[in-house]
Amino acid sequence: MPTYATMPYHLETERLILRPWAESDAPAFSELLSERGERTYTADRARQAIGGLLAGTRYSGIALLPIQRRDDGDFIGYCGLTTGRSTLEEPEIAYELCRRAHNRGYATEAARAVLGAAAATGRRRLWSTVAPWNAPSLRVLAKLEFVRDHLSMEDNGEVVWLTRELP
Ligand SMILES: CC(C)(COP(=O)(O)OP(=O)(O)OC[C@H]1O[C@@H](n2cnc3c(N)ncnc32)[C@H](O)[C@@H]1OP(=O)(O)O)[C@@H](O)C(=O)NCCC(=O)NCCS
């Protein structure tokens, strides 16, 4: 595999700051994870998840980064790069935002900054894998000029694979 630069871990946009995880993100991160509705996450469980993310980043040089609003300073979710179903060479872009922050363009704004960070590592292509029913996520990807590539089938349904070349 070619060598890639480490992804920048501090990104700023007009309304948002993406920066490294802190242990103090655990309570807000647990609320976000609990909003998925699959199970309740304690702050301790979220702290462990943060530890796992930080360890993964030390190994991979890519990261999912917490998103903080510049004006309120609150944690509203995360966005970044992850190997996911793809590879470290052509990773996935991923994002998840707290419900209270949806539909204000934040995911698109954060993901645009992550595209720049991905290009800065020297990578040439990103992927995203999304359930076909996830209209908001597909819309974010369309706004970012990702294009549909293929479908795969998993135990819990179809997965749409989208891709985007980096400049
Ligand atoms: C996907 C997600 C991150 C989008 O975050 P967001 O900050 O609301 O996204 P944005 O505001 O940047 O863009 C959302 C777009 O989807 C559109 N949208 C929202 N709900 C929609 C729906 N039910 N049908 C069609 N479009 C929809 C919005 O109108 C907006 O498009 P527009 O700018 O053209 O109006 C957020 O919905 C989320 O966290 N979902 C749960 C986690 C998740 O699914 N992550 C992605 C896994 S692949």
PDB file of C-alpha atoms and ligand atoms in Angstrom:
ATOM      1  CA  MET A   1       0.000   0.000   0.000  1.00  0.00           C
ATOM      2  CA  PRO A   2       1.311   3.519  -0.751  1.00  0.00           C
ATOM      3  CA  THR A   3       2.219   5.661   2.231  1.00  0.00           C
ATOM      4  CA  TYR A   4      -0.300   8.338   3.154  1.00  0.00           C
ATOM      5  CA  ALA A   5       0.113  11.413   5.313  1.00  0.00           C
ATOM      6  CA  THR A   6      -1.745  11.456   8.612  1.00  0.00           C
ATOM      7  CA  MET A   7      -5.155  13.069   8.283  1.00  0.00           C
ATOM      8  CA  PRO A   8      -5.419  16.565   9.808  1.00  0.00           C
ATOM      9  CA  TYR A   9      -7.337  16.129  13.080  1.00  0.00           C
ATOM     10  CA  HIS A  10      -8.410  19.740  13.505  1.00  0.00           C
ATOM     11  CA  LEU A  11     -10.741  21.147  10.854  1.00  0.00           C
ATOM     12  CA  GLU A  12     -12.703  24.374  10.900  1.00  0.00           C
ATOM     13  CA  THR A  13     -15.646  25.433   8.769  1.00  0.00           C
ATOM     14  CA  GLU A  14     -17.899  28.474   8.857  1.00  0.00           C
ATOM     15  CA  ARG A  15     -20.075  27.058  11.677  1.00  0.00           C
ATOM     16  CA  LEU A  16     -18.229  23.979  12.929  1.00  0.00           C
ATOM     17  CA  ILE A  17     -15.048  22.708  14.520  1.00  0.00           C
ATOM     18  CA  LEU A  18     -13.916  19.109  14.089  1.00  0.00           C
ATOM     19  CA  ARG A  19     -11.205  18.177  16.564  1.00  0.00           C
ATOM     20  CA  PRO A  20      -9.807  15.132  18.402  1.00  0.00           C
ATOM     21  CA  TRP A  21     -11.961  13.254  20.924  1.00  0.00           C
ATOM     22  CA  ALA A  22     -11.769  14.200  24.576  1.00  0.00           C
ATOM     23  CA  GLU A  23     -12.970  12.071  27.490  1.00  0.00           C
ATOM     24  CA  SER A  24     -15.415  14.890  28.273  1.00  0.00           C
ATOM     25  CA  ASP A  25     -17.273  14.064  25.011  1.00  0.00           C
ATOM     26  CA  ALA A  26     -18.477  10.795  26.571  1.00  0.00           C
ATOM     27  CA  PRO A  27     -21.865  11.966  27.978  1.00  0.00           C
ATOM     28  CA  ALA A  28     -22.918  13.711  24.744  1.00  0.00           C
ATOM     29  CA  PHE A  29     -21.566  10.842  22.628  1.00  0.00           C
ATOM     30  CA  SER A  30     -23.587   8.348  24.716  1.00  0.00           C
ATOM     31  CA  GLU A  31     -26.746  10.380  24.023  1.00  0.00           C
ATOM     32  CA  LEU A  32     -26.033  10.313  20.294  1.00  0.00           C
ATOM     33  CA  LEU A  33     -25.408   6.550  20.294  1.00  0.00           C
ATOM     34  CA  SER A  34     -28.578   5.988  22.342  1.00  0.00           C
ATOM     35  CA  GLU A  35     -30.633   7.954  19.796  1.00  0.00           C
ATOM     36  CA  ARG A  36     -30.051   5.054  17.381  1.00  0.00           C
ATOM     37  CA  GLY A  37     -32.690   3.286  19.467  1.00  0.00           C
ATOM     38  CA  GLU A  38     -30.903  -0.080  19.461  1.00  0.00           C
ATOM     39  CA  ARG A  39     -29.807   0.091  23.120  1.00  0.00           C
ATOM     40  CA  THR A  40     -28.961   2.620  25.793  1.00  0.00           C
ATOM     41  CA  TYR A  41     -25.313   3.638  25.991  1.00  0.00           C
ATOM     42  CA  THR A  42     -23.905   4.768  29.304  1.00  0.00           C
ATOM     43  CA  ALA A  43     -21.240   7.474  29.422  1.00  0.00           C
ATOM     44  CA  ASP A  44     -18.812   4.716  30.470  1.00  0.00           C
ATOM     45  CA  ARG A  45     -19.625   2.700  27.362  1.00  0.00           C
ATOM     46  CA  ALA A  46     -19.148   5.839  25.240  1.00  0.00           C
ATOM     47  CA  ARG A  47     -15.803   6.465  26.984  1.00  0.00           C
ATOM     48  CA  GLN A  48     -14.708   2.957  25.971  1.00  0.00           C
ATOM     49  CA  ALA A  49     -15.865   3.627  22.413  1.00  0.00           C
ATOM     50  CA  ILE A  50     -13.809   6.851  22.379  1.00  0.00           C
ATOM     51  CA  GLY A  51     -10.772   4.866  23.581  1.00  0.00           C
ATOM     52  CA  GLY A  52     -11.332   2.418  20.725  1.00  0.00           C
ATOM     53  CA  LEU A  53     -11.605   5.222  18.174  1.00  0.00           C
ATOM     54  CA  LEU A  54      -8.400   6.859  19.431  1.00  0.00           C
ATOM     55  CA  ALA A  55      -6.529   3.537  19.338  1.00  0.00           C
ATOM     56  CA  GLY A  56      -7.751   2.913  15.783  1.00  0.00           C
ATOM     57  CA  THR A  57      -6.563   6.348  14.718  1.00  0.00           C
ATOM     58  CA  ARG A  58      -3.082   5.778  16.168  1.00  0.00           C
ATOM     59  CA  TYR A  59      -2.854   2.703  13.965  1.00  0.00           C
ATOM     60  CA  SER A  60      -4.546   4.008  10.813  1.00  0.00           C
ATOM     61  CA  GLY A  61      -3.820   7.748  10.624  1.00  0.00           C
ATOM     62  CA  ILE A  62      -7.481   8.419   9.779  1.00  0.00           C
ATOM     63  CA  ALA A  63     -10.248   9.422  12.181  1.00  0.00           C
ATOM     64  CA  LEU A  64     -13.891  10.009  12.902  1.00  0.00           C
ATOM     65  CA  LEU A  65     -13.813  13.421  14.598  1.00  0.00           C
ATOM     66  CA  PRO A  66     -16.320  15.006  16.994  1.00  0.00           C
ATOM     67  CA  ILE A  67     -18.226  17.955  15.543  1.00  0.00           C
ATOM     68  CA  GLN A  68     -18.647  20.980  17.779  1.00  0.00           C
ATOM     69  CA  ARG A  69     -20.724  24.032  16.920  1.00  0.00           C
ATOM     70  CA  ARG A  70     -18.598  27.176  16.947  1.00  0.00           C
ATOM     71  CA  ASP A  71     -21.310  29.387  18.465  1.00  0.00           C
ATOM     72  CA  ASP A  72     -22.709  27.095  21.215  1.00  0.00           C
ATOM     73  CA  GLY A  73     -19.570  24.980  21.650  1.00  0.00           C
ATOM     74  CA  ASP A  74     -21.791  21.889  21.945  1.00  0.00           C
ATOM     75  CA  PHE A  75     -21.060  18.407  20.589  1.00  0.00           C
ATOM     76  CA  ILE A  76     -23.494  17.629  17.761  1.00  0.00           C
ATOM     77  CA  GLY A  77     -22.050  14.428  16.295  1.00  0.00           C
ATOM     78  CA  TYR A  78     -19.071  13.121  14.406  1.00  0.00           C
ATOM     79  CA  CYS A  79     -17.765  12.955  10.862  1.00  0.00           C
ATOM     80  CA  GLY A  80     -14.603  11.591   9.355  1.00  0.00           C
ATOM     81  CA  LEU A  81     -12.903   8.682   7.681  1.00  0.00           C
ATOM     82  CA  THR A  82     -13.088   5.034   8.624  1.00  0.00           C
ATOM     83  CA  THR A  83     -12.042   1.805   6.945  1.00  0.00           C
ATOM     84  CA  GLY A  84     -15.613   0.529   7.379  1.00  0.00           C
ATOM     85  CA  ARG A  85     -16.511  -1.953   4.631  1.00  0.00           C
ATOM     86  CA  SER A  86     -13.735  -0.555   2.403  1.00  0.00           C
ATOM     87  CA  THR A  87      -9.958  -0.265   2.777  1.00  0.00           C
ATOM     88  CA  LEU A  88      -7.455   2.035   4.441  1.00  0.00           C
ATOM     89  CA  GLU A  89      -6.279   3.066   0.979  1.00  0.00           C
ATOM     90  CA  GLU A  90      -9.811   4.038  -0.130  1.00  0.00           C
ATOM     91  CA  PRO A  91     -11.664   4.570   3.156  1.00  0.00           C
ATOM     92  CA  GLU A  92     -15.274   5.474   3.803  1.00  0.00           C
ATOM     93  CA  ILE A  93     -16.579   8.866   4.795  1.00  0.00           C
ATOM     94  CA  ALA A  94     -19.013   8.539   7.704  1.00  0.00           C
ATOM     95  CA  TYR A  95     -21.180  10.865   9.790  1.00  0.00           C
ATOM     96  CA  GLU A  96     -23.837  10.771  12.459  1.00  0.00           C
ATOM     97  CA  LEU A  97     -25.473  13.828  13.992  1.00  0.00           C
ATOM     98  CA  CYS A  98     -27.703  14.382  17.026  1.00  0.00           C
ATOM     99  CA  ARG A  99     -31.354  14.712  16.032  1.00  0.00           C
ATOM    100  CA  ARG A 100     -31.582  18.239  17.390  1.00  0.00           C
ATOM    101  CA  ALA A 101     -28.969  19.306  14.809  1.00  0.00           C
ATOM    102  CA  HIS A 102     -30.411  17.611  11.713  1.00  0.00           C
ATOM    103  CA  ASN A 103     -31.404  19.387   8.495  1.00  0.00           C
ATOM    104  CA  ARG A 104     -29.308  22.499   8.940  1.00  0.00           C
ATOM    105  CA  GLY A 105     -26.597  21.486   6.518  1.00  0.00           C
ATOM    106  CA  TYR A 106     -24.137  20.534   9.257  1.00  0.00           C
ATOM    107  CA  ALA A 107     -23.352  17.020   7.950  1.00  0.00           C
ATOM    108  CA  THR A 108     -22.690  18.397   4.478  1.00  0.00           C
ATOM    109  CA  GLU A 109     -20.512  21.185   5.874  1.00  0.00           C
ATOM    110  CA  ALA A 110     -18.502  18.795   8.076  1.00  0.00           C
ATOM    111  CA  ALA A 111     -18.157  16.200   5.309  1.00  0.00           C
ATOM    112  CA  ARG A 112     -16.868  18.818   2.868  1.00  0.00           C
ATOM    113  CA  ALA A 113     -14.064  19.620   5.315  1.00  0.00           C
ATOM    114  CA  VAL A 114     -13.352  15.888   5.644  1.00  0.00           C
ATOM    115  CA  LEU A 115     -13.060  15.589   1.850  1.00  0.00           C
ATOM    116  CA  GLY A 116     -10.319  18.214   1.988  1.00  0.00           C
ATOM    117  CA  ALA A 117      -8.620  16.390   4.863  1.00  0.00           C
ATOM    118  CA  ALA A 118      -8.786  13.108   2.935  1.00  0.00           C
ATOM    119  CA  ALA A 119      -7.218  14.737  -0.128  1.00  0.00           C
ATOM    120  CA  ALA A 120      -4.472  16.144   2.115  1.00  0.00           C
ATOM    121  CA  THR A 121      -3.441  12.573   3.050  1.00  0.00           C
ATOM    122  CA  GLY A 122      -2.704  11.864  -0.613  1.00  0.00           C
ATOM    123  CA  ARG A 123      -5.681   9.546  -1.099  1.00  0.00           C
ATOM    124  CA  ARG A 124      -7.405   9.551  -4.483  1.00  0.00           C
ATOM    125  CA  ARG A 125     -10.821   7.999  -3.776  1.00  0.00           C
ATOM    126  CA  LEU A 126     -13.377   7.705  -0.979  1.00  0.00           C
ATOM    127  CA  TRP A 127     -16.374   5.423  -0.546  1.00  0.00           C
ATOM    128  CA  SER A 128     -19.569   5.534   1.420  1.00  0.00           C
ATOM    129  CA  THR A 129     -21.935   2.665   2.175  1.00  0.00           C
ATOM    130  CA  VAL A 130     -25.540   3.510   2.962  1.00  0.00           C
ATOM    131  CA  ALA A 131     -28.852   1.710   3.368  1.00  0.00           C
ATOM    132  CA  PRO A 132     -31.124   2.477   0.384  1.00  0.00           C
ATOM    133  CA  TRP A 133     -33.826   3.878   2.716  1.00  0.00           C
ATOM    134  CA  ASN A 134     -31.461   6.456   4.239  1.00  0.00           C
ATOM    135  CA  ALA A 135     -32.621   9.434   2.160  1.00  0.00           C
ATOM    136  CA  PRO A 136     -30.907  12.127   4.283  1.00  0.00           C
ATOM    137  CA  SER A 137     -27.517  10.387   4.032  1.00  0.00           C
ATOM    138  CA  LEU A 138     -27.927   9.765   0.286  1.00  0.00           C
ATOM    139  CA  ARG A 139     -28.826  13.445  -0.127  1.00  0.00           C
ATOM    140  CA  VAL A 140     -25.691  14.548   1.759  1.00  0.00           C
ATOM    141  CA  LEU A 141     -23.588  12.331  -0.521  1.00  0.00           C
ATOM    142  CA  ALA A 142     -25.296  13.684  -3.642  1.00  0.00           C
ATOM    143  CA  LYS A 143     -24.533  17.239  -2.495  1.00  0.00           C
ATOM    144  CA  LEU A 144     -20.893  16.172  -2.125  1.00  0.00           C
ATOM    145  CA  GLU A 145     -20.864  14.714  -5.665  1.00  0.00           C
ATOM    146  CA  PHE A 146     -20.576  11.071  -4.664  1.00  0.00           C
ATOM    147  CA  VAL A 147     -21.910   8.744  -7.371  1.00  0.00           C
ATOM    148  CA  ARG A 148     -23.572   5.356  -7.020  1.00  0.00           C
ATOM    149  CA  ASP A 149     -21.229   2.485  -7.904  1.00  0.00           C
ATOM    150  CA  HIS A 150     -22.847  -0.826  -6.919  1.00  0.00           C
ATOM    151  CA  LEU A 151     -25.084  -2.625  -4.427  1.00  0.00           C
ATOM    152  CA  SER A 152     -24.194  -5.394  -2.006  1.00  0.00           C
ATOM    153  CA  MET A 153     -26.434  -7.603   0.100  1.00  0.00           C
ATOM    154  CA  GLU A 154     -26.017  -8.116   3.846  1.00  0.00           C
ATOM    155  CA  ASP A 155     -28.057 -10.004   6.447  1.00  0.00           C
ATOM    156  CA  ASN A 156     -30.075  -6.898   7.243  1.00  0.00           C
ATOM    157  CA  GLY A 157     -30.608  -5.727   3.673  1.00  0.00           C
ATOM    158  CA  GLU A 158     -29.129  -3.994   0.648  1.00  0.00           C
ATOM    159  CA  VAL A 159     -26.201  -1.605   0.898  1.00  0.00           C
ATOM    160  CA  VAL A 160     -25.581   1.146  -1.664  1.00  0.00           C
ATOM    161  CA  TRP A 161     -21.904   1.813  -2.398  1.00  0.00           C
ATOM    162  CA  LEU A 162     -21.109   5.348  -3.532  1.00  0.00           C
ATOM    163  CA  THR A 163     -17.744   6.736  -4.458  1.00  0.00           C
ATOM    164  CA  ARG A 164     -15.999  10.012  -5.136  1.00  0.00           C
ATOM    165  CA  GLU A 165     -12.624  10.813  -6.642  1.00  0.00           C
ATOM    166  CA  LEU A 166     -10.502  13.291  -4.714  1.00  0.00           C
ATOM    167  CA  PRO A 167      -8.775  16.155  -6.505  1.00  0.00           C
TER     168      PRO A 167
HETATM  169  C1  LIG B   1     -27.437  11.504   7.642  1.00  0.00           C
HETATM  170  C2  LIG B   1     -27.290  12.686   8.599  1.00  0.00           C
HETATM  171  C3  LIG B   1     -25.888  12.696   9.191  1.00  0.00           C
HETATM  172  C4  LIG B   1     -27.546  13.981   7.823  1.00  0.00           C
HETATM  173  O1  LIG B   1     -27.229  15.072   8.683  1.00  0.00           O
HETATM  174  P1  LIG B   1     -27.779  16.570   8.416  1.00  0.00           P
HETATM  175  O2  LIG B   1     -26.876  17.496   9.118  1.00  0.00           O
HETATM  176  O3  LIG B   1     -29.213  16.581   8.728  1.00  0.00           O
HETATM  177  O4  LIG B   1     -27.560  16.668   6.837  1.00  0.00           O
HETATM  178  P2  LIG B   1     -27.695  18.009   5.966  1.00  0.00           P
HETATM  179  O5  LIG B   1     -28.574  18.977   6.676  1.00  0.00           O
HETATM  180  O6  LIG B   1     -26.317  18.439   5.586  1.00  0.00           O
HETATM  181  O7  LIG B   1     -28.412  17.452   4.664  1.00  0.00           O
HETATM  182  C5  LIG B   1     -29.572  16.642   4.780  1.00  0.00           C
HETATM  183  C6  LIG B   1     -30.312  16.634   3.457  1.00  0.00           C
HETATM  184  O8  LIG B   1     -31.250  15.562   3.450  1.00  0.00           O
HETATM  185  C7  LIG B   1     -32.537  16.095   3.174  1.00  0.00           C
HETATM  186  N1  LIG B   1     -33.511  15.242   3.851  1.00  0.00           N
HETATM  187  C8  LIG B   1     -33.759  15.157   5.160  1.00  0.00           C
HETATM  188  N2  LIG B   1     -34.703  14.236   5.389  1.00  0.00           N
HETATM  189  C9  LIG B   1     -35.057  13.750   4.172  1.00  0.00           C
HETATM  190  C10 LIG B   1     -35.984  12.760   3.753  1.00  0.00           C
HETATM  191  N3  LIG B   1     -36.745  12.099   4.623  1.00  0.00           N
HETATM  192  N4  LIG B   1     -36.085  12.500   2.434  1.00  0.00           N
HETATM  193  C11 LIG B   1     -35.310  13.157   1.522  1.00  0.00           C
HETATM  194  N5  LIG B   1     -34.397  14.095   1.879  1.00  0.00           N
HETATM  195  C12 LIG B   1     -34.283  14.375   3.190  1.00  0.00           C
HETATM  196  C13 LIG B   1     -32.505  17.501   3.705  1.00  0.00           C
HETATM  197  O9  LIG B   1     -33.531  18.283   3.144  1.00  0.00           O
HETATM  198  C14 LIG B   1     -31.112  17.925   3.230  1.00  0.00           C
HETATM  199  O10 LIG B   1     -31.075  18.155   1.853  1.00  0.00           O
HETATM  200  P3  LIG B   1     -31.152  19.664   1.243  1.00  0.00           P
HETATM  201  O11 LIG B   1     -29.966  20.427   1.789  1.00  0.00           O
HETATM  202  O12 LIG B   1     -31.100  19.460  -0.220  1.00  0.00           O
HETATM  203  O13 LIG B   1     -32.440  20.260   1.735  1.00  0.00           O
HETATM  204  C15 LIG B   1     -28.327  12.588   9.758  1.00  0.00           C
HETATM  205  O14 LIG B   1     -29.608  12.406   9.208  1.00  0.00           O
HETATM  206  C16 LIG B   1     -28.027  11.441  10.714  1.00  0.00           C
HETATM  207  O15 LIG B   1     -27.242  11.589  11.643  1.00  0.00           O
HETATM  208  N6  LIG B   1     -28.690  10.303  10.515  1.00  0.00           N
HETATM  209  C17 LIG B   1     -28.484   9.144  11.382  1.00  0.00           C
HETATM  210  C18 LIG B   1     -27.120   8.526  11.173  1.00  0.00           C
HETATM  211  C19 LIG B   1     -26.875   8.127   9.739  1.00  0.00           C
HETATM  212  O16 LIG B   1     -27.782   7.690   9.039  1.00  0.00           O
HETATM  213  N7  LIG B   1     -25.615   8.279   9.315  1.00  0.00           N
HETATM  214  C20 LIG B   1     -25.219   7.924   7.968  1.00  0.00           C
HETATM  215  C21 LIG B   1     -25.040   6.456   7.858  1.00  0.00           C
HETATM  216  S1  LIG B   1     -24.603   6.043   6.169  1.00  0.00           S
END
